[in-house]
Amino acid sequence: MSSQSPLRPDPMPLREALRGLRFLLRRGGETLAETIPIETLPKPAADLAGAVLREVEGIARSMDALASGFVQSVLGGAEPQSVTLDELNAGQGGAAQFGAAVYVALRSVLRRVGAPGVFVSESAARSAWGEGRKTDAATLTVNLMDARVVRGPTAEEAALVPGSALEPVAIFAVLLWLQSTRSEEENEEALHAAADLAVALAPDVARACADRDTAAIAELYDRYAAHV
């Protein structure tokens, strides 16, 4: 009998599915509350609409309660780690590590810029890494946009950045941060600095990303990475 342990299944698809469910429940409850004028409905319809809203809100709360315990260990991604792009390019399992790092960092950046309700796809981040282990920041920026790693932004959620620029600015911030050298203690502060810098550069970042101009994106990284 072989002494090798069986290969464990990749938990990422389950994480993605649970995150998607949580996103849909939250967004669905918000949409219902915004679109159903319960106070103007006749009593039977108002009672039914109220019951539906309470049911959706109850499921969402249950999902959050689960996420604080067992499911949180499956969902993963609490704090960004101090991994750098150079380390990811030099190591094994780059796609999986990159996907996890981008997911956590993007969530943090989106909260920073006032868009916490946007969905981030870890599987899209993995696919953006590609087959090759050596991947530059500008190419990854375009790949992440093409893979739609950020999904569901609305104008209302783009508090600090115009809606059309929210996705490229958030992605640029994360890749800028991944190119910085920082300790674990400096990690969160560096990510916030990268987000603030990306917001300040929003017009240039949005233009270069819209054109898929990797040379212009690389020039921005070269110019500002040292400032994070």
GROMACS .gro file of C-alpha atoms in nm:
model
  228
    1MET     CA    1   0.000   0.000   0.000
    2SER     CA    2   0.132   0.344  -0.092
    3SER     CA    3   0.237   0.566   0.197
    4GLN     CA    4   0.158   0.882   0.002
    5SER     CA    5  -0.142   1.081   0.120
    6PRO     CA    6  -0.416   1.142  -0.136
    7LEU     CA    7  -0.418   1.478  -0.311
    8ARG     CA    8  -0.649   1.720  -0.139
    9PRO     CA    9  -0.909   1.894  -0.355
   10ASP     CA   10  -0.847   2.259  -0.437
   11PRO     CA   11  -1.068   2.465  -0.200
   12MET     CA   12  -1.067   2.771  -0.427
   13PRO     CA   13  -1.380   2.681  -0.632
   14LEU     CA   14  -1.575   2.633  -0.307
   15ARG     CA   15  -1.447   2.966  -0.175
   16GLU     CA   16  -1.554   3.135  -0.497
   17ALA     CA   17  -1.901   2.978  -0.483
   18LEU     CA   18  -1.958   3.075  -0.119
   19ARG     CA   19  -1.834   3.429  -0.180
   20GLY     CA   20  -2.064   3.455  -0.482
   21LEU     CA   21  -2.360   3.335  -0.277
   22ARG     CA   22  -2.286   3.585  -0.004
   23PHE     CA   23  -2.254   3.864  -0.263
   24LEU     CA   24  -2.583   3.774  -0.431
   25LEU     CA   25  -2.769   3.756  -0.100
   26ARG     CA   26  -2.641   4.093   0.013
   27ARG     CA   27  -2.695   4.260  -0.324
   28GLY     CA   28  -3.037   4.097  -0.365
   29GLY     CA   29  -3.159   4.222  -0.030
   30GLU     CA   30  -3.033   4.574  -0.101
   31THR     CA   31  -3.197   4.575  -0.445
   32LEU     CA   32  -3.531   4.456  -0.308
   33ALA     CA   33  -3.527   4.715  -0.033
   34GLU     CA   34  -3.449   4.990  -0.285
   35THR     CA   35  -3.703   4.888  -0.550
   36ILE     CA   36  -4.005   4.772  -0.351
   37PRO     CA   37  -4.195   5.073  -0.208
   38ILE     CA   38  -4.352   4.869   0.073
   39GLU     CA   39  -4.511   5.169   0.239
   40THR     CA   40  -4.716   5.246  -0.074
   41LEU     CA   41  -4.845   4.891  -0.128
   42PRO     CA   42  -5.189   4.767  -0.015
   43LYS     CA   43  -5.172   4.560   0.302
   44PRO     CA   44  -5.171   4.205   0.158
   45ALA     CA   45  -4.895   4.292  -0.091
   46ALA     CA   46  -4.702   4.490   0.172
   47ASP     CA   47  -4.712   4.193   0.410
   48LEU     CA   48  -4.584   3.959   0.138
   49ALA     CA   49  -4.306   4.198   0.030
   50GLY     CA   50  -4.202   4.248   0.390
   51ALA     CA   51  -4.187   3.873   0.446
   52VAL     CA   52  -3.967   3.828   0.139
   53LEU     CA   53  -3.730   4.101   0.255
   54ARG     CA   54  -3.707   3.953   0.603
   55GLU     CA   55  -3.632   3.611   0.456
   56VAL     CA   56  -3.352   3.745   0.235
   57GLU     CA   57  -3.206   3.947   0.520
   58GLY     CA   58  -3.225   3.643   0.749
   59ILE     CA   59  -3.039   3.422   0.500
   60ALA     CA   60  -2.773   3.690   0.452
   61ARG     CA   61  -2.727   3.723   0.828
   62SER     CA   62  -2.701   3.346   0.860
   63MET     CA   63  -2.436   3.343   0.589
   64ASP     CA   64  -2.240   3.611   0.773
   65ALA     CA   65  -2.271   3.419   1.100
   66LEU     CA   66  -2.141   3.105   0.932
   67ALA     CA   67  -1.861   3.304   0.771
   68SER     CA   68  -1.744   3.410   1.116
   69GLY     CA   69  -1.686   3.047   1.211
   70PHE     CA   70  -1.629   2.737   1.003
   71VAL     CA   71  -1.705   2.888   0.664
   72GLN     CA   72  -1.457   3.171   0.724
   73SER     CA   73  -1.179   2.913   0.722
   74VAL     CA   74  -1.299   2.809   0.378
   75LEU     CA   75  -1.357   3.161   0.249
   76GLY     CA   76  -1.006   3.259   0.352
   77GLY     CA   77  -0.842   3.594   0.298
   78ALA     CA   78  -0.844   3.796   0.618
   79GLU     CA   79  -0.527   4.004   0.596
   80PRO     CA   80  -0.293   4.080   0.303
   81GLN     CA   81   0.046   3.911   0.328
   82SER     CA   82   0.378   4.078   0.255
   83VAL     CA   83   0.449   3.867  -0.054
   84THR     CA   84   0.596   4.056  -0.350
   85LEU     CA   85   0.560   4.006  -0.725
   86ASP     CA   86   0.927   3.910  -0.750
   87GLU     CA   87   0.876   3.639  -0.487
   88LEU     CA   88   0.570   3.507  -0.670
   89ASN     CA   89   0.762   3.495  -0.996
   90ALA     CA   90   1.050   3.311  -0.828
   91GLY     CA   91   0.843   3.055  -0.637
   92GLN     CA   92   0.623   2.756  -0.709
   93GLY     CA   93   0.244   2.771  -0.726
   94GLY     CA   94   0.245   3.129  -0.845
   95ALA     CA   95  -0.112   3.128  -0.980
   96ALA     CA   96  -0.269   3.007  -0.656
   97GLN     CA   97  -0.064   3.243  -0.439
   98PHE     CA   98  -0.124   3.534  -0.675
   99GLY     CA   99  -0.499   3.468  -0.681
  100ALA     CA  100  -0.523   3.461  -0.302
  101ALA     CA  101  -0.304   3.770  -0.260
  102VAL     CA  102  -0.496   3.971  -0.520
  103TYR     CA  103  -0.832   3.873  -0.371
  104VAL     CA  104  -0.743   3.994  -0.021
  105ALA     CA  105  -0.561   4.306  -0.141
  106LEU     CA  106  -0.837   4.408  -0.383
  107ARG     CA  107  -1.101   4.372  -0.114
  108SER     CA  108  -0.895   4.599   0.111
  109VAL     CA  109  -0.837   4.857  -0.164
  110LEU     CA  110  -1.205   4.863  -0.261
  111ARG     CA  111  -1.300   4.928   0.101
  112ARG     CA  112  -1.040   5.205   0.108
  113VAL     CA  113  -1.191   5.379  -0.195
  114GLY     CA  114  -1.548   5.345  -0.072
  115ALA     CA  115  -1.667   5.044  -0.273
  116PRO     CA  116  -1.688   4.753  -0.024
  117GLY     CA  117  -1.983   4.586  -0.197
  118VAL     CA  118  -1.800   4.500  -0.520
  119PHE     CA  119  -1.738   4.130  -0.594
  120VAL     CA  120  -1.377   4.015  -0.642
  121SER     CA  121  -1.310   3.686  -0.823
  122GLU     CA  122  -1.014   3.484  -0.697
  123SER     CA  123  -1.052   3.239  -0.987
  124ALA     CA  124  -1.025   3.528  -1.235
  125ALA     CA  125  -0.707   3.645  -1.060
  126ARG     CA  126  -0.562   3.296  -1.095
  127SER     CA  127  -0.643   3.281  -1.464
  128ALA     CA  128  -0.481   3.622  -1.513
  129TRP     CA  129  -0.150   3.482  -1.392
  130GLY     CA  130  -0.134   3.255  -1.696
  131GLU     CA  131   0.080   2.951  -1.758
  132GLY     CA  132   0.419   3.120  -1.742
  133ARG     CA  133   0.581   3.187  -1.407
  134LYS     CA  134   0.753   3.506  -1.517
  135THR     CA  135   0.484   3.770  -1.547
  136ASP     CA  136   0.537   4.148  -1.542
  137ALA     CA  137   0.309   4.391  -1.359
  138ALA     CA  138   0.179   4.572  -1.668
  139THR     CA  139   0.078   4.249  -1.839
  140LEU     CA  140  -0.088   4.128  -1.521
  141THR     CA  141  -0.283   4.453  -1.497
  142VAL     CA  142  -0.429   4.400  -1.845
  143ASN     CA  143  -0.487   4.030  -1.777
  144LEU     CA  144  -0.678   4.106  -1.456
  145MET     CA  145  -0.901   4.354  -1.637
  146ASP     CA  146  -0.966   4.113  -1.924
  147ALA     CA  147  -1.047   3.835  -1.673
  148ARG     CA  148  -1.296   4.066  -1.497
  149VAL     CA  149  -1.146   4.016  -1.153
  150VAL     CA  150  -1.365   4.305  -1.026
  151ARG     CA  151  -1.737   4.258  -1.087
  152GLY     CA  152  -2.054   4.448  -1.010
  153PRO     CA  153  -1.930   4.803  -0.944
  154THR     CA  154  -2.192   5.077  -0.956
  155ALA     CA  155  -2.164   5.453  -0.977
  156GLU     CA  156  -2.290   5.481  -0.619
  157GLU     CA  157  -2.011   5.257  -0.493
  158ALA     CA  158  -1.734   5.451  -0.667
  159ALA     CA  159  -1.716   5.700  -0.384
  160LEU     CA  160  -1.363   5.830  -0.442
  161VAL     CA  161  -1.311   5.726  -0.806
  162PRO     CA  162  -1.535   5.775  -1.111
  163GLY     CA  163  -1.724   5.453  -1.185
  164SER     CA  164  -1.544   5.380  -1.512
  165ALA     CA  165  -1.205   5.412  -1.342
  166LEU     CA  166  -1.280   5.211  -1.028
  167GLU     CA  167  -1.164   4.876  -1.168
  168PRO     CA  168  -0.832   4.989  -1.324
  169VAL     CA  169  -0.747   5.208  -1.024
  170ALA     CA  170  -0.808   4.924  -0.775
  171ILE     CA  171  -0.607   4.676  -0.984
  172PHE     CA  172  -0.326   4.928  -1.034
  173ALA     CA  173  -0.310   4.986  -0.658
  174VAL     CA  174  -0.272   4.615  -0.587
  175LEU     CA  175   0.001   4.562  -0.849
  176LEU     CA  176   0.179   4.876  -0.727
  177TRP     CA  177   0.169   4.735  -0.374
  178LEU     CA  178   0.294   4.394  -0.492
  179GLN     CA  179   0.605   4.564  -0.631
  180SER     CA  180   0.688   4.735  -0.301
  181THR     CA  181   0.927   4.601  -0.041
  182ARG     CA  182   0.770   4.606   0.304
  183SER     CA  183   0.765   4.416   0.630
  184GLU     CA  184   0.459   4.246   0.776
  185GLU     CA  185   0.419   4.544   1.007
  186GLU     CA  186   0.426   4.787   0.715
  187ASN     CA  187   0.205   4.576   0.490
  188GLU     CA  188  -0.136   4.732   0.548
  189GLU     CA  189   0.003   5.085   0.552
  190ALA     CA  190   0.181   5.019   0.221
  191LEU     CA  191  -0.141   4.890   0.064
  192HIS     CA  192  -0.329   5.201   0.178
  193ALA     CA  193  -0.051   5.421   0.038
  194ALA     CA  194  -0.072   5.238  -0.295
  195ALA     CA  195  -0.450   5.285  -0.302
  196ASP     CA  196  -0.423   5.658  -0.227
  197LEU     CA  197  -0.155   5.700  -0.494
  198ALA     CA  198  -0.363   5.511  -0.750
  199VAL     CA  199  -0.662   5.737  -0.678
  200ALA     CA  200  -0.442   6.044  -0.732
  201LEU     CA  201  -0.326   5.897  -1.065
  202ALA     CA  202  -0.676   5.784  -1.169
  203PRO     CA  203  -0.695   5.972  -1.503
  204ASP     CA  204  -0.357   5.842  -1.623
  205VAL     CA  205  -0.423   5.491  -1.495
  206ALA     CA  206  -0.770   5.474  -1.649
  207ARG     CA  207  -0.646   5.600  -1.987
  208ALA     CA  208  -0.353   5.356  -2.006
  209CYS     CA  209  -0.569   5.063  -1.896
  210ALA     CA  210  -0.853   5.150  -2.135
  211ASP     CA  211  -0.601   5.146  -2.420
  212ARG     CA  212  -0.444   4.824  -2.287
  213ASP     CA  213  -0.116   5.014  -2.325
  214THR     CA  214   0.128   4.797  -2.132
  215ALA     CA  215   0.418   5.034  -2.205
  216ALA     CA  216   0.232   5.327  -2.047
  217ILE     CA  217   0.121   5.112  -1.752
  218ALA     CA  218   0.478   4.989  -1.699
  219GLU     CA  219   0.605   5.349  -1.708
  220LEU     CA  220   0.358   5.444  -1.433
  221TYR     CA  221   0.476   5.152  -1.221
  222ASP     CA  222   0.841   5.240  -1.277
  223ARG     CA  223   0.777   5.600  -1.180
  224TYR     CA  224   0.568   5.545  -0.866
  225ALA     CA  225   0.648   5.202  -0.717
  226ALA     CA  226   0.928   5.350  -0.509
  227HIS     CA  227   0.680   5.591  -0.345
  228VAL     CA  228   0.478   5.313  -0.177
   0.00000   0.00000   0.00000
